[in-house]
Amino acid sequence: MELSQLSTALLSTQVSALPAPLAGRLYLGLAWGLVLAVLALVLLRHRGLNPMGLQRWLPPLLLLCCLLPGGLSPAFWLGLAFRAPSGLLALLCAWVLLRYYRPQTPGASGFESLRFGTPALVLLGWALLLDTFALLPLSLYAWGFAPLTLGALVLLACLPWLLRGNATLSGLLVTALLLHVLMRLPSGNVWDAVLDPWFWLLLQVDWLRRHLRRSHA
């Protein structure tokens, strides 16, 4: 293959493989189930509520409810309104639940490990928002279908481990990208594998909360 043909293939955004319908439906239920399970767990722990071991059984119950078929599943309606969570958010929630139910699991806690990559993800979200309103000179979202973008993200995903020894964040990022490569989840676009609107807002709220806490310390 000539160099020009190789560069064209790496930069091409024209051919986009989408996830299989069954894989997409299963992912939608599982991802929203994980998000709702962690949300319930965080709220219960914040309020100090645990009647009859509620913190132990409510998150798995919510996860199972989201795996129900069709309109019986909360994930069905959440998917209609907000589409599917990003692969990174789903994996982060799975890691949080694993650390809660098995505290002896080695590695940093989910949200703590993510904070090294927060600035980059927040900036990416703002860039994609500007792209949504056609305020950038190029179509950034379309670049999410280019193989070169995927390769660059894989290299960047290794930086937390190489620079800070943060194997948890690198592992979550690489796994999210691997799901994208193998099954094109969640949408076929690599940006959706690492970021979604709600995740982006969560990152900014977490950064603002930590900044205010430091300023009042």
PDB file of C-alpha atoms in Angstrom:
ATOM      1  CA  MET A   1       0.000   0.000   0.000  1.00  0.00           C
ATOM      2  CA  GLU A   2       1.357   3.416  -0.960  1.00  0.00           C
ATOM      3  CA  LEU A   3       1.895   6.100   1.659  1.00  0.00           C
ATOM      4  CA  SER A   4      -0.871   8.270   0.221  1.00  0.00           C
ATOM      5  CA  GLN A   5      -3.325   5.375   0.330  1.00  0.00           C
ATOM      6  CA  LEU A   6      -2.328   4.568   3.917  1.00  0.00           C
ATOM      7  CA  SER A   7      -2.796   8.159   5.065  1.00  0.00           C
ATOM      8  CA  THR A   8      -6.157   8.316   3.314  1.00  0.00           C
ATOM      9  CA  ALA A   9      -7.279   5.140   5.068  1.00  0.00           C
ATOM     10  CA  LEU A  10      -6.133   6.388   8.483  1.00  0.00           C
ATOM     11  CA  LEU A  11      -7.848   9.750   8.068  1.00  0.00           C
ATOM     12  CA  SER A  12     -11.013   8.478   6.415  1.00  0.00           C
ATOM     13  CA  THR A  13     -14.272   9.316   8.192  1.00  0.00           C
ATOM     14  CA  GLN A  14     -16.522   8.018   5.433  1.00  0.00           C
ATOM     15  CA  VAL A  15     -16.874   4.350   6.411  1.00  0.00           C
ATOM     16  CA  SER A  16     -18.273   3.892   9.902  1.00  0.00           C
ATOM     17  CA  ALA A  17     -19.047   0.489  11.390  1.00  0.00           C
ATOM     18  CA  LEU A  18     -21.988   0.531  13.783  1.00  0.00           C
ATOM     19  CA  PRO A  19     -22.637  -1.859  16.692  1.00  0.00           C
ATOM     20  CA  ALA A  20     -24.826  -4.886  16.065  1.00  0.00           C
ATOM     21  CA  PRO A  21     -28.462  -4.230  17.101  1.00  0.00           C
ATOM     22  CA  LEU A  22     -28.434  -6.952  19.773  1.00  0.00           C
ATOM     23  CA  ALA A  23     -25.129  -5.750  21.218  1.00  0.00           C
ATOM     24  CA  GLY A  24     -26.435  -2.190  21.242  1.00  0.00           C
ATOM     25  CA  ARG A  25     -29.604  -3.168  23.124  1.00  0.00           C
ATOM     26  CA  LEU A  26     -27.710  -5.230  25.685  1.00  0.00           C
ATOM     27  CA  TYR A  27     -25.174  -2.469  26.192  1.00  0.00           C
ATOM     28  CA  LEU A  28     -27.909   0.143  26.650  1.00  0.00           C
ATOM     29  CA  GLY A  29     -29.513  -1.841  29.470  1.00  0.00           C
ATOM     30  CA  LEU A  30     -26.260  -2.806  31.146  1.00  0.00           C
ATOM     31  CA  ALA A  31     -24.707   0.669  30.944  1.00  0.00           C
ATOM     32  CA  TRP A  32     -27.749   2.502  32.287  1.00  0.00           C
ATOM     33  CA  GLY A  33     -28.145  -0.172  34.954  1.00  0.00           C
ATOM     34  CA  LEU A  34     -24.600   0.414  36.156  1.00  0.00           C
ATOM     35  CA  VAL A  35     -25.100   4.189  36.178  1.00  0.00           C
ATOM     36  CA  LEU A  36     -28.371   3.985  38.129  1.00  0.00           C
ATOM     37  CA  ALA A  37     -26.881   1.464  40.554  1.00  0.00           C
ATOM     38  CA  VAL A  38     -23.957   3.753  41.386  1.00  0.00           C
ATOM     39  CA  LEU A  39     -26.232   6.799  41.595  1.00  0.00           C
ATOM     40  CA  ALA A  40     -28.460   5.005  44.102  1.00  0.00           C
ATOM     41  CA  LEU A  41     -25.454   3.825  46.100  1.00  0.00           C
ATOM     42  CA  VAL A  42     -23.926   7.312  46.244  1.00  0.00           C
ATOM     43  CA  LEU A  43     -27.212   8.907  47.330  1.00  0.00           C
ATOM     44  CA  LEU A  44     -27.852   6.281  50.007  1.00  0.00           C
ATOM     45  CA  ARG A  45     -24.343   6.584  51.424  1.00  0.00           C
ATOM     46  CA  HIS A  46     -24.483  10.379  51.342  1.00  0.00           C
ATOM     47  CA  ARG A  47     -27.745  10.337  53.312  1.00  0.00           C
ATOM     48  CA  GLY A  48     -26.556   7.584  55.623  1.00  0.00           C
ATOM     49  CA  LEU A  49     -29.540   5.403  54.720  1.00  0.00           C
ATOM     50  CA  ASN A  50     -29.190   1.653  54.953  1.00  0.00           C
ATOM     51  CA  PRO A  51     -32.414   0.144  56.342  1.00  0.00           C
ATOM     52  CA  MET A  52     -32.498  -3.639  55.970  1.00  0.00           C
ATOM     53  CA  GLY A  53     -29.214  -3.552  54.044  1.00  0.00           C
ATOM     54  CA  LEU A  54     -30.659  -1.291  51.346  1.00  0.00           C
ATOM     55  CA  GLN A  55     -27.208  -0.305  50.109  1.00  0.00           C
ATOM     56  CA  ARG A  56     -26.393  -3.941  49.411  1.00  0.00           C
ATOM     57  CA  TRP A  57     -29.438  -5.013  47.428  1.00  0.00           C
ATOM     58  CA  LEU A  58     -30.872  -1.876  45.760  1.00  0.00           C
ATOM     59  CA  PRO A  59     -27.999  -1.328  43.250  1.00  0.00           C
ATOM     60  CA  PRO A  60     -28.145  -4.929  41.912  1.00  0.00           C
ATOM     61  CA  LEU A  61     -31.943  -4.667  41.742  1.00  0.00           C
ATOM     62  CA  LEU A  62     -31.730  -1.512  39.619  1.00  0.00           C
ATOM     63  CA  LEU A  63     -29.201  -3.205  37.364  1.00  0.00           C
ATOM     64  CA  LEU A  64     -31.519  -6.177  36.839  1.00  0.00           C
ATOM     65  CA  CYS A  65     -34.496  -3.890  36.158  1.00  0.00           C
ATOM     66  CA  CYS A  66     -32.561  -2.168  33.389  1.00  0.00           C
ATOM     67  CA  LEU A  67     -31.981  -5.534  31.703  1.00  0.00           C
ATOM     68  CA  LEU A  68     -35.719  -6.143  31.318  1.00  0.00           C
ATOM     69  CA  PRO A  69     -36.981  -6.127  27.704  1.00  0.00           C
ATOM     70  CA  GLY A  70     -38.569  -3.161  25.962  1.00  0.00           C
ATOM     71  CA  GLY A  71     -40.586  -0.585  27.823  1.00  0.00           C
ATOM     72  CA  LEU A  72     -40.366  -2.562  31.063  1.00  0.00           C
ATOM     73  CA  SER A  73     -36.790  -1.373  31.405  1.00  0.00           C
ATOM     74  CA  PRO A  74     -35.914   2.125  32.677  1.00  0.00           C
ATOM     75  CA  ALA A  75     -32.951   1.972  30.288  1.00  0.00           C
ATOM     76  CA  PHE A  76     -35.348   1.912  27.323  1.00  0.00           C
ATOM     77  CA  TRP A  77     -36.783   5.309  28.226  1.00  0.00           C
ATOM     78  CA  LEU A  78     -33.444   6.749  29.275  1.00  0.00           C
ATOM     79  CA  GLY A  79     -32.016   5.626  25.952  1.00  0.00           C
ATOM     80  CA  LEU A  80     -34.776   7.409  24.058  1.00  0.00           C
ATOM     81  CA  ALA A  81     -34.066  10.625  25.950  1.00  0.00           C
ATOM     82  CA  PHE A  82     -30.289  10.536  26.348  1.00  0.00           C
ATOM     83  CA  ARG A  83     -28.965   7.645  24.229  1.00  0.00           C
ATOM     84  CA  ALA A  84     -26.410   5.327  25.855  1.00  0.00           C
ATOM     85  CA  PRO A  85     -23.776   6.282  28.426  1.00  0.00           C
ATOM     86  CA  SER A  86     -20.185   6.304  27.254  1.00  0.00           C
ATOM     87  CA  GLY A  87     -18.141   3.165  27.635  1.00  0.00           C
ATOM     88  CA  LEU A  88     -15.796   4.921  30.057  1.00  0.00           C
ATOM     89  CA  LEU A  89     -18.667   5.987  32.324  1.00  0.00           C
ATOM     90  CA  ALA A  90     -20.160   2.472  32.306  1.00  0.00           C
ATOM     91  CA  LEU A  91     -16.792   0.925  33.161  1.00  0.00           C
ATOM     92  CA  LEU A  92     -16.166   3.524  35.849  1.00  0.00           C
ATOM     93  CA  CYS A  93     -19.506   2.656  37.462  1.00  0.00           C
ATOM     94  CA  ALA A  94     -18.705  -1.054  37.241  1.00  0.00           C
ATOM     95  CA  TRP A  95     -15.366  -0.382  38.959  1.00  0.00           C
ATOM     96  CA  VAL A  96     -17.064   1.636  41.728  1.00  0.00           C
ATOM     97  CA  LEU A  97     -19.506  -1.217  42.382  1.00  0.00           C
ATOM     98  CA  LEU A  98     -16.700  -3.775  42.377  1.00  0.00           C
ATOM     99  CA  ARG A  99     -14.745  -1.742  44.926  1.00  0.00           C
ATOM    100  CA  TYR A 100     -17.862  -1.397  47.100  1.00  0.00           C
ATOM    101  CA  TYR A 101     -18.827  -5.073  47.123  1.00  0.00           C
ATOM    102  CA  ARG A 102     -15.212  -6.289  47.206  1.00  0.00           C
ATOM    103  CA  PRO A 103     -13.201  -3.669  49.133  1.00  0.00           C
ATOM    104  CA  GLN A 104     -10.072  -5.824  48.984  1.00  0.00           C
ATOM    105  CA  THR A 105      -9.849  -5.282  45.203  1.00  0.00           C
ATOM    106  CA  PRO A 106      -6.470  -3.622  44.476  1.00  0.00           C
ATOM    107  CA  GLY A 107      -6.296  -0.289  42.680  1.00  0.00           C
ATOM    108  CA  ALA A 108      -7.463   3.269  43.177  1.00  0.00           C
ATOM    109  CA  SER A 109     -11.133   4.084  43.673  1.00  0.00           C
ATOM    110  CA  GLY A 110     -12.997   4.960  40.493  1.00  0.00           C
ATOM    111  CA  PHE A 111     -13.555   8.688  40.824  1.00  0.00           C
ATOM    112  CA  GLU A 112     -10.204   9.317  42.490  1.00  0.00           C
ATOM    113  CA  SER A 113      -8.361   7.585  39.659  1.00  0.00           C
ATOM    114  CA  LEU A 114     -10.285   9.562  37.041  1.00  0.00           C
ATOM    115  CA  ARG A 115      -9.273  12.994  38.296  1.00  0.00           C
ATOM    116  CA  PHE A 116      -5.913  12.932  36.521  1.00  0.00           C
ATOM    117  CA  GLY A 117      -7.753  12.813  33.196  1.00  0.00           C
ATOM    118  CA  THR A 118     -10.529  15.254  34.113  1.00  0.00           C
ATOM    119  CA  PRO A 119      -9.007  18.366  32.447  1.00  0.00           C
ATOM    120  CA  ALA A 120      -8.504  16.577  29.120  1.00  0.00           C
ATOM    121  CA  LEU A 121     -12.023  15.113  29.131  1.00  0.00           C
ATOM    122  CA  VAL A 122     -13.590  18.455  30.060  1.00  0.00           C
ATOM    123  CA  LEU A 123     -11.723  20.236  27.255  1.00  0.00           C
ATOM    124  CA  LEU A 124     -12.774  17.514  24.826  1.00  0.00           C
ATOM    125  CA  GLY A 125     -16.387  18.013  25.865  1.00  0.00           C
ATOM    126  CA  TRP A 126     -16.211  21.752  25.252  1.00  0.00           C
ATOM    127  CA  ALA A 127     -14.616  21.173  21.849  1.00  0.00           C
ATOM    128  CA  LEU A 128     -17.377  18.728  20.888  1.00  0.00           C
ATOM    129  CA  LEU A 129     -19.990  21.219  22.088  1.00  0.00           C
ATOM    130  CA  LEU A 130     -18.494  23.927  19.865  1.00  0.00           C
ATOM    131  CA  ASP A 131     -18.459  21.416  17.020  1.00  0.00           C
ATOM    132  CA  THR A 132     -22.166  20.751  17.592  1.00  0.00           C
ATOM    133  CA  PHE A 133     -22.880  24.417  16.845  1.00  0.00           C
ATOM    134  CA  ALA A 134     -20.475  24.416  13.871  1.00  0.00           C
ATOM    135  CA  LEU A 135     -18.129  26.865  15.599  1.00  0.00           C
ATOM    136  CA  LEU A 136     -14.973  24.939  14.710  1.00  0.00           C
ATOM    137  CA  PRO A 137     -13.215  25.016  11.324  1.00  0.00           C
ATOM    138  CA  LEU A 138     -13.447  21.209  11.112  1.00  0.00           C
ATOM    139  CA  SER A 139     -15.946  18.519  12.025  1.00  0.00           C
ATOM    140  CA  LEU A 140     -14.426  17.154  15.218  1.00  0.00           C
ATOM    141  CA  TYR A 141     -17.162  14.584  15.835  1.00  0.00           C
ATOM    142  CA  ALA A 142     -16.660  13.092  12.374  1.00  0.00           C
ATOM    143  CA  TRP A 143     -13.004  12.543  13.250  1.00  0.00           C
ATOM    144  CA  GLY A 144     -14.268  10.047  15.818  1.00  0.00           C
ATOM    145  CA  PHE A 145     -14.791   7.621  12.944  1.00  0.00           C
ATOM    146  CA  ALA A 146     -11.184   7.901  11.717  1.00  0.00           C
ATOM    147  CA  PRO A 147      -8.790   5.054  12.624  1.00  0.00           C
ATOM    148  CA  LEU A 148      -6.037   7.589  13.342  1.00  0.00           C
ATOM    149  CA  THR A 149      -8.109   9.138  16.140  1.00  0.00           C
ATOM    150  CA  LEU A 150      -8.520   5.742  17.773  1.00  0.00           C
ATOM    151  CA  GLY A 151      -4.777   5.104  17.619  1.00  0.00           C
ATOM    152  CA  ALA A 152      -4.020   8.493  19.151  1.00  0.00           C
ATOM    153  CA  LEU A 153      -6.482   7.886  21.985  1.00  0.00           C
ATOM    154  CA  VAL A 154      -4.925   4.500  22.766  1.00  0.00           C
ATOM    155  CA  LEU A 155      -1.534   6.174  23.155  1.00  0.00           C
ATOM    156  CA  LEU A 156      -3.000   8.958  25.298  1.00  0.00           C
ATOM    157  CA  ALA A 157      -4.798   6.371  27.442  1.00  0.00           C
ATOM    158  CA  CYS A 158      -1.425   4.965  28.482  1.00  0.00           C
ATOM    159  CA  LEU A 159      -0.167   8.330  29.781  1.00  0.00           C
ATOM    160  CA  PRO A 160      -1.793   8.133  33.258  1.00  0.00           C
ATOM    161  CA  TRP A 161      -0.019   4.830  33.841  1.00  0.00           C
ATOM    162  CA  LEU A 162       3.307   5.983  32.394  1.00  0.00           C
ATOM    163  CA  LEU A 163       3.364   9.425  34.057  1.00  0.00           C
ATOM    164  CA  ARG A 164       1.577   8.828  37.360  1.00  0.00           C
ATOM    165  CA  GLY A 165       1.471   5.066  37.769  1.00  0.00           C
ATOM    166  CA  ASN A 166      -2.325   5.338  37.524  1.00  0.00           C
ATOM    167  CA  ALA A 167      -3.040   1.893  36.131  1.00  0.00           C
ATOM    168  CA  THR A 168      -6.732   2.117  37.043  1.00  0.00           C
ATOM    169  CA  LEU A 169      -7.492   5.068  34.767  1.00  0.00           C
ATOM    170  CA  SER A 170      -5.376   3.697  31.928  1.00  0.00           C
ATOM    171  CA  GLY A 171      -7.078   0.321  32.295  1.00  0.00           C
ATOM    172  CA  LEU A 172     -10.556   1.859  32.162  1.00  0.00           C
ATOM    173  CA  LEU A 173      -9.696   3.962  29.113  1.00  0.00           C
ATOM    174  CA  VAL A 174      -8.064   1.111  27.210  1.00  0.00           C
ATOM    175  CA  THR A 175     -10.969  -1.227  28.018  1.00  0.00           C
ATOM    176  CA  ALA A 176     -13.484   1.348  26.775  1.00  0.00           C
ATOM    177  CA  LEU A 177     -11.511   1.706  23.554  1.00  0.00           C
ATOM    178  CA  LEU A 178     -11.243  -2.075  23.238  1.00  0.00           C
ATOM    179  CA  LEU A 179     -15.034  -2.393  23.490  1.00  0.00           C
ATOM    180  CA  HIS A 180     -15.258   0.196  20.745  1.00  0.00           C
ATOM    181  CA  VAL A 181     -12.828  -1.708  18.529  1.00  0.00           C
ATOM    182  CA  LEU A 182     -14.382  -5.138  19.038  1.00  0.00           C
ATOM    183  CA  MET A 183     -18.083  -4.262  19.163  1.00  0.00           C
ATOM    184  CA  ARG A 184     -18.242  -0.601  18.047  1.00  0.00           C
ATOM    185  CA  LEU A 185     -19.945   0.277  21.327  1.00  0.00           C
ATOM    186  CA  PRO A 186     -21.737   2.433  22.121  1.00  0.00           C
ATOM    187  CA  SER A 187     -22.363   4.216  18.789  1.00  0.00           C
ATOM    188  CA  GLY A 188     -19.521   3.457  16.390  1.00  0.00           C
ATOM    189  CA  ASN A 189     -17.863   6.807  17.138  1.00  0.00           C
ATOM    190  CA  VAL A 190     -14.814   6.713  19.396  1.00  0.00           C
ATOM    191  CA  TRP A 191     -15.694  10.001  21.120  1.00  0.00           C
ATOM    192  CA  ASP A 192     -18.851   8.343  22.462  1.00  0.00           C
ATOM    193  CA  ALA A 193     -16.691   5.584  23.925  1.00  0.00           C
ATOM    194  CA  VAL A 194     -14.895   8.005  26.249  1.00  0.00           C
ATOM    195  CA  LEU A 195     -17.402  10.804  26.880  1.00  0.00           C
ATOM    196  CA  ASP A 196     -21.106  11.596  26.996  1.00  0.00           C
ATOM    197  CA  PRO A 197     -22.979  14.774  28.015  1.00  0.00           C
ATOM    198  CA  TRP A 198     -23.940  13.636  31.521  1.00  0.00           C
ATOM    199  CA  PHE A 199     -20.451  12.316  32.205  1.00  0.00           C
ATOM    200  CA  TRP A 200     -19.011  15.617  31.000  1.00  0.00           C
ATOM    201  CA  LEU A 201     -21.261  17.578  33.366  1.00  0.00           C
ATOM    202  CA  LEU A 202     -20.351  15.248  36.242  1.00  0.00           C
ATOM    203  CA  LEU A 203     -16.652  15.852  35.665  1.00  0.00           C
ATOM    204  CA  GLN A 204     -17.143  19.613  35.768  1.00  0.00           C
ATOM    205  CA  VAL A 205     -19.279  19.489  38.914  1.00  0.00           C
ATOM    206  CA  ASP A 206     -16.668  17.301  40.609  1.00  0.00           C
ATOM    207  CA  TRP A 207     -13.866  19.692  39.598  1.00  0.00           C
ATOM    208  CA  LEU A 208     -15.833  22.716  40.843  1.00  0.00           C
ATOM    209  CA  ARG A 209     -16.637  20.997  44.147  1.00  0.00           C
ATOM    210  CA  ARG A 210     -12.986  20.137  44.755  1.00  0.00           C
ATOM    211  CA  HIS A 211     -11.889  23.662  43.795  1.00  0.00           C
ATOM    212  CA  LEU A 212     -14.349  25.240  46.234  1.00  0.00           C
ATOM    213  CA  ARG A 213     -13.286  22.832  48.960  1.00  0.00           C
ATOM    214  CA  ARG A 214      -9.627  23.776  48.498  1.00  0.00           C
ATOM    215  CA  SER A 215     -10.431  27.500  48.458  1.00  0.00           C
ATOM    216  CA  HIS A 216     -12.241  27.226  51.807  1.00  0.00           C
ATOM    217  CA  ALA A 217      -9.625  24.990  53.415  1.00  0.00           C
TER     218      ALA A 217
END
